[in-house]
Amino acid sequence: MLLWVAVSVVALGFLVALEIASRHYGLPGPITNQAQEVIFAPKSGPLLYASMALMMVVLTWRERFVAAGVAIGIDIVFALVRWIVDAEMMFGNGALWVIIGCGVIALTRRTGQDRVLLLKGVGLGLLLVAGRKTGDAWLLITSKTRPTVLDQYVATADHALGNPSWVVGRLVEATGPVGSHLLDWVYIQLAVAAVVVALYQLRNVAAERRFPGHHLVRTFLVIGLLGPAIYMIFPVVGPVFTYGTGAFGTGGAHWAVADLWPDIAPPIGSPQAMTYDEITPRNCMPSLHTAWATTIFIHSRKAPRALRFAGTFWLLATLGATLGFGYHYGADLIAGVVFALTIEAGLRAHDRGWDRSGIRFVAYGTVVFAALLVSYRYLPTQMADYPWAFGPLLVLAMASVIQGYIRTTRQWDPETAPALKAEPQPEPV
């Protein structure tokens, strides 16, 4: 319980700090944005209902039906009022009201272990919502505090991988609107996919009256918390961002290097840091969508076949979207995979108690991740000049982390540990 209190205090302090920073730049912060969604149209209705679904893992089936009915009823009322006054239409307020209402019920009507369990469920739901809002605030801060970006370095290093963003970008264009809309939907609804896998992992919480030691939501949130710190260290906007803005997109106007994506790969030259606008987020290195999709894939491996298939599909489709829409370079994806596996292993090692194998792997993953960033920054020209050497090295570095993660975690899983050999028993005389 003390750990949950400490986490809540730290999270609240972090939200307050982001609120102050956002207001410094003249925009509302995560607390204000979330408070507005109690009444005004939410930014993402599916995310709010996914958050409510996470909260409901602590409820009985009867309570779940009641909560879902109340949320839908409230949303119907909001929809009617918005239709009458011709306001922006979006659902999700009802889900947020139910989450808040369950928090009030926990504090006023529950006691003992029941109160603690319900508060944990409410906190889990609100953490997912707050994670989205803090991410938006972080993106604002990166655009305001990092006037220069390192895209030319990453684009040059990407020659070692064959410029995958340009290649996949042309493939996605060839699929027409059907392929683009499918990948866009997968990319946007990544958090909802994570909730589906998490719900399977947390399906027994109400019956067992406790949460498992480790589950997908923990990794998802930690990746979202630590990732923006790398954005600040290694600011990159990507080949193309929303509406074509980016280092190599048409919407970048005079900020862009040139209008090259996806038809013409950037030439190999002497990369340098370049000034960019104060609007486009520096959210490219590493690719957090790749990191999140990797964790969804990992946590779906022990689920039923349908979820395993969905986890595989979401990973492949997310990789296709991040490259095919020009949001990321190939180098970002490699860094994202290493980043995700290192964090996942660290959380699992913390949950089971740090041992030599856990410490060794987390240290190795951290070193590989740092080496990737250093090589992108200080060896991009050499990487582009010798792709036959550096391309395989980058892939092998990622593969070594994947193989190390598999080997390490197999030692931790009881079902994969070698069975103890039975000692021979003396035969009866």
Short mmCIF file of C-alpha atoms in Angstrom, two decimals:
data_model
loop_
_atom_site.label_atom_id
_atom_site.label_comp_id
_atom_site.label_asym_id
_atom_site.label_seq_id
_atom_site.Cartn_x
_atom_site.Cartn_y
_atom_site.Cartn_z
CA MET A 1 0.00 0.00 0.00
CA LEU A 2 2.86 2.37 0.82
CA LEU A 3 4.29 1.75 -2.65
CA TRP A 4 0.99 2.74 -4.27
CA VAL A 5 0.84 5.89 -2.14
CA ALA A 6 4.41 6.80 -3.12
CA VAL A 7 3.67 6.20 -6.80
CA SER A 8 0.53 8.34 -6.57
CA VAL A 9 2.42 11.21 -4.94
CA VAL A 10 5.19 11.07 -7.54
CA ALA A 11 2.66 10.90 -10.40
CA LEU A 12 0.75 13.88 -9.03
CA GLY A 13 3.94 15.89 -8.65
CA PHE A 14 4.94 15.02 -12.21
CA LEU A 15 1.53 16.10 -13.54
CA VAL A 16 1.75 19.40 -11.64
CA ALA A 17 5.22 20.04 -13.06
CA LEU A 18 4.00 19.38 -16.62
CA GLU A 19 0.97 21.61 -16.00
CA ILE A 20 3.25 24.48 -14.92
CA ALA A 21 5.58 23.93 -17.89
CA SER A 22 2.69 23.85 -20.37
CA ARG A 23 1.18 27.03 -18.97
CA HIS A 24 4.59 28.67 -19.24
CA TYR A 25 4.18 28.26 -23.01
CA GLY A 26 0.62 29.56 -22.96
CA LEU A 27 -1.23 26.25 -23.31
CA PRO A 28 -3.28 24.14 -20.86
CA GLY A 29 -1.47 21.22 -19.27
CA PRO A 30 -2.51 17.61 -18.68
CA ILE A 31 -4.53 18.33 -15.53
CA THR A 32 -6.56 21.07 -17.22
CA ASN A 33 -7.12 19.02 -20.36
CA GLN A 34 -8.34 16.06 -18.36
CA ALA A 35 -10.61 18.20 -16.17
CA GLN A 36 -12.20 19.69 -19.29
CA GLU A 37 -13.17 16.22 -20.53
CA VAL A 38 -15.53 15.83 -17.59
CA ILE A 39 -17.89 18.18 -19.48
CA PHE A 40 -16.47 18.97 -22.92
CA ALA A 41 -15.93 16.57 -25.82
CA PRO A 42 -13.02 14.21 -25.07
CA LYS A 43 -10.09 13.87 -27.44
CA SER A 44 -10.39 10.08 -27.54
CA GLY A 45 -13.57 8.32 -26.53
CA PRO A 46 -12.20 4.80 -27.15
CA LEU A 47 -9.29 5.51 -24.80
CA LEU A 48 -11.63 6.57 -22.00
CA TYR A 49 -13.73 3.44 -22.39
CA ALA A 50 -10.57 1.34 -22.51
CA SER A 51 -9.50 3.00 -19.25
CA MET A 52 -12.87 2.23 -17.70
CA ALA A 53 -12.51 -1.39 -18.83
CA LEU A 54 -9.17 -1.58 -17.03
CA MET A 55 -10.74 -0.16 -13.89
CA MET A 56 -13.56 -2.72 -14.04
CA VAL A 57 -11.21 -5.69 -13.61
CA VAL A 58 -11.67 -5.19 -9.85
CA LEU A 59 -15.48 -5.28 -10.07
CA THR A 60 -17.87 -8.21 -10.04
CA TRP A 61 -19.76 -9.03 -13.24
CA ARG A 62 -22.92 -7.43 -11.90
CA GLU A 63 -21.02 -4.24 -11.01
CA ARG A 64 -19.43 -4.22 -14.45
CA PHE A 65 -22.80 -4.32 -16.20
CA VAL A 66 -24.08 -1.52 -13.96
CA ALA A 67 -20.96 0.61 -14.57
CA ALA A 68 -21.10 0.09 -18.34
CA GLY A 69 -24.81 0.92 -18.41
CA VAL A 70 -24.29 4.11 -16.41
CA ALA A 71 -21.44 5.21 -18.70
CA ILE A 72 -23.46 4.61 -21.86
CA GLY A 73 -26.49 6.39 -20.38
CA ILE A 74 -24.43 9.45 -19.46
CA ASP A 75 -22.92 9.53 -22.95
CA ILE A 76 -26.37 9.38 -24.54
CA VAL A 77 -27.43 12.41 -22.48
CA PHE A 78 -24.25 14.30 -23.44
CA ALA A 79 -24.79 13.41 -27.11
CA LEU A 80 -28.36 14.74 -27.06
CA VAL A 81 -27.29 18.00 -25.43
CA ARG A 82 -24.42 18.46 -27.89
CA TRP A 83 -26.72 17.73 -30.79
CA ILE A 84 -29.20 20.33 -29.56
CA VAL A 85 -26.59 23.06 -29.07
CA ASP A 86 -24.64 21.98 -32.20
CA ALA A 87 -21.44 21.31 -30.25
CA GLU A 88 -18.57 18.98 -31.14
CA MET A 89 -19.67 15.36 -30.98
CA MET A 90 -17.58 12.75 -29.16
CA PHE A 91 -18.35 10.05 -26.61
CA GLY A 92 -16.36 9.09 -23.53
CA ASN A 93 -17.54 11.49 -20.82
CA GLY A 94 -19.66 8.73 -19.30
CA ALA A 95 -16.65 6.44 -18.92
CA LEU A 96 -14.69 9.18 -17.16
CA TRP A 97 -17.63 9.91 -14.85
CA VAL A 98 -17.86 6.23 -13.91
CA ILE A 99 -14.13 6.05 -13.12
CA ILE A 100 -14.35 9.13 -10.92
CA GLY A 101 -17.56 7.85 -9.33
CA CYS A 102 -15.91 4.54 -8.43
CA GLY A 103 -13.11 6.50 -6.78
CA VAL A 104 -15.65 8.39 -4.67
CA ILE A 105 -17.42 5.12 -3.77
CA ALA A 106 -14.09 3.57 -2.72
CA LEU A 107 -13.38 6.45 -0.36
CA THR A 108 -16.87 6.78 1.10
CA ARG A 109 -18.52 3.33 0.93
CA ARG A 110 -15.72 0.74 1.00
CA THR A 111 -13.35 -0.27 3.76
CA GLY A 112 -10.29 -2.41 4.22
CA GLN A 113 -9.07 -4.57 1.34
CA ASP A 114 -12.15 -3.78 -0.77
CA ARG A 115 -11.32 -0.07 -0.64
CA VAL A 116 -7.67 -0.67 -1.52
CA LEU A 117 -8.52 -2.92 -4.46
CA LEU A 118 -11.09 -0.51 -5.91
CA LEU A 119 -8.71 2.44 -5.52
CA LYS A 120 -6.03 0.44 -7.35
CA GLY A 121 -8.47 -0.19 -10.17
CA VAL A 122 -9.43 3.48 -10.37
CA GLY A 123 -5.77 4.46 -10.28
CA LEU A 124 -4.95 2.06 -13.09
CA GLY A 125 -7.69 3.52 -15.27
CA LEU A 126 -6.72 7.10 -14.52
CA LEU A 127 -3.04 6.33 -15.16
CA LEU A 128 -3.82 5.27 -18.71
CA VAL A 129 -5.81 8.47 -19.27
CA ALA A 130 -3.12 10.61 -17.63
CA GLY A 131 -0.45 8.90 -19.71
CA ARG A 132 -2.07 10.21 -22.89
CA LYS A 133 -2.33 13.73 -21.50
CA THR A 134 1.23 13.80 -20.18
CA GLY A 135 2.42 12.56 -23.57
CA ASP A 136 0.73 15.52 -25.26
CA ALA A 137 2.38 17.90 -22.78
CA TRP A 138 5.79 16.30 -23.34
CA LEU A 139 5.44 16.75 -27.10
CA LEU A 140 4.72 20.43 -26.60
CA ILE A 141 7.77 20.82 -24.37
CA THR A 142 10.06 19.09 -26.87
CA SER A 143 8.97 21.45 -29.65
CA LYS A 144 9.50 24.53 -27.50
CA THR A 145 12.77 23.63 -25.78
CA ARG A 146 14.67 21.92 -28.62
CA PRO A 147 14.93 24.42 -31.50
CA THR A 148 17.42 22.27 -33.42
CA VAL A 149 16.89 18.69 -34.60
CA LEU A 150 19.26 15.88 -35.61
CA ASP A 151 17.31 14.46 -38.55
CA GLN A 152 20.15 14.77 -41.01
CA TYR A 153 22.30 12.52 -38.83
CA VAL A 154 19.66 9.80 -38.55
CA ALA A 155 18.71 10.03 -42.24
CA THR A 156 22.37 9.60 -43.19
CA ALA A 157 22.81 6.65 -40.81
CA ASP A 158 19.65 5.12 -42.27
CA HIS A 159 21.47 4.52 -45.55
CA ALA A 160 23.11 1.57 -43.79
CA LEU A 161 19.63 -0.01 -43.55
CA GLY A 162 18.62 0.83 -47.11
CA ASN A 163 16.41 3.83 -46.25
CA PRO A 164 13.44 1.67 -45.14
CA SER A 165 11.11 4.61 -44.55
CA TRP A 166 11.37 5.60 -48.21
CA VAL A 167 10.92 2.02 -49.41
CA VAL A 168 7.91 1.23 -47.19
CA GLY A 169 6.44 4.66 -47.89
CA ARG A 170 6.26 3.86 -51.60
CA LEU A 171 4.74 0.45 -50.83
CA VAL A 172 2.00 2.00 -48.66
CA GLU A 173 1.23 4.55 -51.36
CA ALA A 174 0.86 1.68 -53.83
CA THR A 175 -1.81 0.04 -51.63
CA GLY A 176 -4.07 3.05 -52.05
CA PRO A 177 -6.56 4.35 -49.46
CA VAL A 178 -7.50 0.91 -48.12
CA GLY A 179 -4.00 0.09 -46.89
CA SER A 180 -3.44 3.61 -45.61
CA HIS A 181 -6.69 3.71 -43.63
CA LEU A 182 -6.04 0.29 -42.09
CA LEU A 183 -2.52 1.19 -40.97
CA ASP A 184 -3.69 4.57 -39.71
CA TRP A 185 -6.39 2.93 -37.59
CA VAL A 186 -3.89 0.43 -36.16
CA TYR A 187 -1.44 3.22 -35.38
CA ILE A 188 -4.01 5.41 -33.62
CA GLN A 189 -5.66 2.63 -31.59
CA LEU A 190 -2.44 1.16 -30.21
CA ALA A 191 -3.43 1.93 -26.61
CA VAL A 192 -6.77 0.19 -27.07
CA ALA A 193 -4.96 -2.92 -28.34
CA ALA A 194 -2.78 -2.82 -25.26
CA VAL A 195 -5.86 -2.68 -23.03
CA VAL A 196 -7.32 -5.77 -24.71
CA VAL A 197 -4.18 -7.78 -23.90
CA ALA A 198 -4.03 -6.28 -20.40
CA LEU A 199 -7.66 -7.26 -19.74
CA TYR A 200 -6.76 -10.86 -20.48
CA GLN A 201 -3.81 -10.68 -18.09
CA LEU A 202 -5.96 -9.09 -15.36
CA ARG A 203 -9.03 -11.28 -15.87
CA ASN A 204 -8.68 -12.94 -12.45
CA VAL A 205 -8.13 -9.81 -10.35
CA ALA A 206 -11.73 -9.64 -9.08
CA ALA A 207 -11.72 -13.30 -8.04
CA GLU A 208 -8.24 -13.35 -6.50
CA ARG A 209 -8.64 -9.86 -4.95
CA ARG A 210 -5.14 -8.84 -6.01
CA PHE A 211 -3.20 -7.69 -9.07
CA PRO A 212 -0.46 -9.82 -10.62
CA GLY A 213 3.09 -8.70 -9.94
CA HIS A 214 3.74 -7.70 -13.55
CA HIS A 215 1.46 -6.92 -16.47
CA LEU A 216 1.44 -5.01 -19.74
CA VAL A 217 0.13 -1.71 -18.37
CA ARG A 218 3.21 -1.28 -16.17
CA THR A 219 5.60 -1.56 -19.12
CA PHE A 220 3.36 0.58 -21.31
CA LEU A 221 3.36 3.43 -18.80
CA VAL A 222 7.08 3.25 -17.99
CA ILE A 223 7.95 3.40 -21.70
CA GLY A 224 5.75 6.48 -22.03
CA LEU A 225 7.40 8.06 -18.99
CA LEU A 226 11.04 7.45 -19.95
CA GLY A 227 10.77 7.80 -23.73
CA PRO A 228 10.25 11.58 -23.84
CA ALA A 229 13.46 12.03 -21.85
CA ILE A 230 15.31 10.52 -24.85
CA TYR A 231 13.40 12.94 -27.10
CA MET A 232 15.03 15.76 -25.19
CA ILE A 233 18.50 14.21 -25.52
CA PHE A 234 18.17 13.25 -29.18
CA PRO A 235 15.54 15.54 -30.81
CA VAL A 236 14.33 14.28 -34.19
CA VAL A 237 11.10 15.19 -36.03
CA GLY A 238 11.14 12.37 -38.59
CA PRO A 239 10.89 12.38 -42.40
CA VAL A 240 7.23 13.44 -42.35
CA PHE A 241 4.87 14.42 -39.55
CA THR A 242 1.18 15.37 -39.57
CA TYR A 243 0.06 17.21 -42.72
CA GLY A 244 3.42 16.57 -44.36
CA THR A 245 5.60 18.54 -41.97
CA GLY A 246 8.95 16.96 -41.19
CA ALA A 247 12.58 17.09 -42.15
CA PHE A 248 11.91 15.73 -45.65
CA GLY A 249 8.22 16.51 -46.22
CA THR A 250 6.43 19.14 -48.29
CA GLY A 251 4.61 20.65 -45.32
CA GLY A 252 7.89 21.55 -43.67
CA ALA A 253 8.16 24.58 -45.98
CA HIS A 254 11.52 26.30 -45.48
CA TRP A 255 12.20 24.26 -42.34
CA ALA A 256 12.59 21.01 -44.29
CA VAL A 257 15.82 19.90 -45.93
CA ALA A 258 13.94 19.23 -49.17
CA ASP A 259 10.75 17.68 -50.50
CA LEU A 260 12.12 14.15 -50.86
CA TRP A 261 9.93 11.63 -49.03
CA PRO A 262 9.11 8.98 -50.23
CA ASP A 263 10.31 9.27 -53.83
CA ILE A 264 13.94 10.30 -53.46
CA ALA A 265 16.26 9.07 -50.73
CA PRO A 266 18.26 11.88 -49.07
CA PRO A 267 21.78 12.22 -50.50
CA ILE A 268 24.81 11.26 -48.44
CA GLY A 269 26.59 14.38 -47.27
CA SER A 270 27.92 16.03 -44.15
CA PRO A 271 24.99 16.03 -41.71
CA GLN A 272 24.46 18.88 -39.31
CA ALA A 273 21.93 19.97 -36.73
CA MET A 274 19.22 22.15 -38.23
CA THR A 275 16.72 24.61 -36.83
CA TYR A 276 13.07 23.59 -36.97
CA ASP A 277 9.72 25.12 -36.03
CA GLU A 278 8.31 25.33 -32.49
CA ILE A 279 5.23 23.28 -33.35
CA THR A 280 6.34 19.87 -34.61
CA PRO A 281 7.15 17.45 -31.75
CA ARG A 282 10.65 16.00 -31.55
CA ASN A 283 9.21 12.55 -30.90
CA CYS A 284 11.09 10.32 -33.29
CA MET A 285 14.06 8.78 -31.45
CA PRO A 286 13.35 6.15 -30.29
CA SER A 287 10.07 5.05 -31.88
CA LEU A 288 7.79 4.62 -28.87
CA HIS A 289 5.04 3.18 -31.06
CA THR A 290 7.49 0.43 -31.99
CA ALA A 291 8.40 -0.02 -28.32
CA TRP A 292 4.75 -0.24 -27.27
CA ALA A 293 3.85 -2.62 -30.10
CA THR A 294 6.82 -4.80 -29.10
CA THR A 295 5.52 -5.07 -25.54
CA ILE A 296 2.03 -5.92 -26.81
CA PHE A 297 3.58 -8.71 -28.85
CA ILE A 298 5.58 -9.99 -25.86
CA HIS A 299 2.65 -9.99 -23.44
CA SER A 300 0.32 -11.66 -25.92
CA ARG A 301 2.55 -14.74 -26.27
CA LYS A 302 0.86 -16.58 -23.39
CA ALA A 303 -2.65 -15.61 -24.43
CA PRO A 304 -5.08 -17.66 -26.55
CA ARG A 305 -4.35 -18.03 -30.25
CA ALA A 306 -6.60 -15.14 -31.29
CA LEU A 307 -4.74 -12.71 -29.03
CA ARG A 308 -1.38 -14.07 -30.14
CA PHE A 309 -2.38 -13.47 -33.74
CA ALA A 310 -3.62 -9.97 -32.87
CA GLY A 311 -0.38 -9.14 -31.05
CA THR A 312 1.67 -10.25 -34.05
CA PHE A 313 -0.55 -8.32 -36.44
CA TRP A 314 -0.38 -5.16 -34.33
CA LEU A 315 3.41 -5.29 -34.21
CA LEU A 316 3.82 -5.79 -37.96
CA ALA A 317 1.15 -3.22 -38.84
CA THR A 318 2.64 -0.66 -36.45
CA LEU A 319 6.08 -1.11 -37.99
CA GLY A 320 4.50 -0.67 -41.41
CA ALA A 321 2.67 2.48 -40.30
CA THR A 322 5.64 4.13 -38.60
CA LEU A 323 7.75 3.67 -41.73
CA GLY A 324 5.05 3.83 -44.37
CA PHE A 325 3.65 7.17 -43.22
CA GLY A 326 7.16 8.62 -42.85
CA TYR A 327 6.86 9.12 -39.10
CA HIS A 328 10.15 7.36 -38.39
CA TYR A 329 13.45 6.24 -39.85
CA GLY A 330 14.55 2.63 -39.70
CA ALA A 331 17.17 3.51 -37.08
CA ASP A 332 14.40 4.66 -34.73
CA LEU A 333 12.68 1.28 -34.91
CA ILE A 334 15.83 -0.62 -33.97
CA ALA A 335 16.33 1.71 -31.01
CA GLY A 336 12.66 1.28 -30.05
CA VAL A 337 12.91 -2.51 -29.90
CA VAL A 338 16.06 -2.39 -27.73
CA PHE A 339 14.45 0.26 -25.51
CA ALA A 340 11.29 -1.83 -24.99
CA LEU A 341 13.06 -5.10 -24.21
CA THR A 342 15.40 -3.43 -21.73
CA ILE A 343 12.53 -1.81 -19.83
CA GLU A 344 10.39 -4.96 -19.92
CA ALA A 345 13.25 -7.05 -18.54
CA GLY A 346 14.00 -4.44 -15.88
CA LEU A 347 10.41 -4.44 -14.63
CA ARG A 348 10.26 -8.22 -14.57
CA ALA A 349 13.59 -8.40 -12.74
CA HIS A 350 12.34 -5.86 -10.18
CA ASP A 351 9.15 -7.84 -9.65
CA ARG A 352 10.90 -11.16 -9.04
CA GLY A 353 13.93 -9.78 -7.23
CA TRP A 354 17.09 -8.65 -8.97
CA ASP A 355 19.51 -11.46 -9.74
CA ARG A 356 22.70 -11.66 -11.77
CA SER A 357 20.97 -12.54 -15.04
CA GLY A 358 18.51 -9.64 -14.76
CA ILE A 359 21.18 -7.10 -13.89
CA ARG A 360 23.44 -8.37 -16.66
CA PHE A 361 20.76 -8.16 -19.35
CA VAL A 362 19.45 -4.72 -18.33
CA ALA A 363 23.02 -3.41 -18.31
CA TYR A 364 23.65 -4.96 -21.73
CA GLY A 365 20.45 -3.53 -23.20
CA THR A 366 21.28 -0.09 -21.81
CA VAL A 367 24.78 -0.21 -23.32
CA VAL A 368 23.46 -1.29 -26.72
CA PHE A 369 20.82 1.45 -26.69
CA ALA A 370 23.41 4.09 -25.77
CA ALA A 371 25.78 2.76 -28.44
CA LEU A 372 23.04 3.07 -31.06
CA LEU A 373 22.41 6.72 -30.19
CA VAL A 374 26.12 7.51 -30.16
CA SER A 375 26.68 5.84 -33.52
CA TYR A 376 23.72 7.67 -35.09
CA ARG A 377 25.12 10.96 -33.86
CA TYR A 378 28.85 10.59 -34.44
CA LEU A 379 29.25 7.88 -37.13
CA PRO A 380 26.42 8.49 -39.62
CA THR A 381 28.67 9.25 -42.59
CA GLN A 382 30.76 6.14 -42.04
CA MET A 383 27.57 4.09 -41.67
CA ALA A 384 26.25 5.43 -44.97
CA ASP A 385 29.59 4.87 -46.76
CA TYR A 386 29.87 1.25 -45.61
CA PRO A 387 26.28 -0.06 -45.48
CA TRP A 388 27.41 -3.65 -46.08
CA ALA A 389 29.21 -3.51 -42.71
CA PHE A 390 27.11 -1.21 -40.54
CA GLY A 391 23.70 -2.43 -41.70
CA PRO A 392 24.26 -6.00 -40.52
CA LEU A 393 25.90 -4.68 -37.35
CA LEU A 394 22.78 -2.68 -36.44
CA VAL A 395 20.52 -5.66 -37.07
CA LEU A 396 22.85 -7.98 -35.15
CA ALA A 397 22.93 -5.57 -32.20
CA MET A 398 19.13 -5.62 -32.04
CA ALA A 399 19.06 -9.40 -32.56
CA SER A 400 21.53 -9.91 -29.73
CA VAL A 401 19.24 -8.01 -27.36
CA ILE A 402 16.23 -10.04 -28.53
CA GLN A 403 18.13 -13.29 -28.07
CA GLY A 404 19.43 -12.18 -24.66
CA TYR A 405 15.92 -11.26 -23.55
CA ILE A 406 14.54 -14.64 -24.59
CA ARG A 407 17.37 -16.53 -22.89
CA THR A 408 17.09 -14.50 -19.69
CA THR A 409 13.31 -14.62 -19.32
CA ARG A 410 13.15 -18.33 -20.07
CA GLN A 411 15.15 -18.87 -16.90
CA TRP A 412 12.52 -16.92 -14.98
CA ASP A 413 9.43 -18.69 -16.31
CA PRO A 414 8.50 -21.68 -14.15
CA GLU A 415 6.86 -23.49 -17.04
CA THR A 416 10.01 -23.33 -19.16
CA ALA A 417 12.46 -24.17 -16.41
CA PRO A 418 13.90 -27.69 -16.63
CA ALA A 419 12.00 -30.15 -14.50
CA LEU A 420 13.80 -31.59 -11.53
CA LYS A 421 14.97 -35.10 -12.14
CA ALA A 422 13.32 -37.53 -9.78
CA GLU A 423 15.69 -39.40 -7.54
CA PRO A 424 15.65 -43.19 -8.00
CA GLN A 425 13.68 -45.03 -5.32
CA PRO A 426 14.77 -48.38 -3.94
CA GLU A 427 12.79 -51.25 -5.34
CA PRO A 428 10.70 -53.17 -2.81
CA VAL A 429 12.18 -56.52 -1.91
#
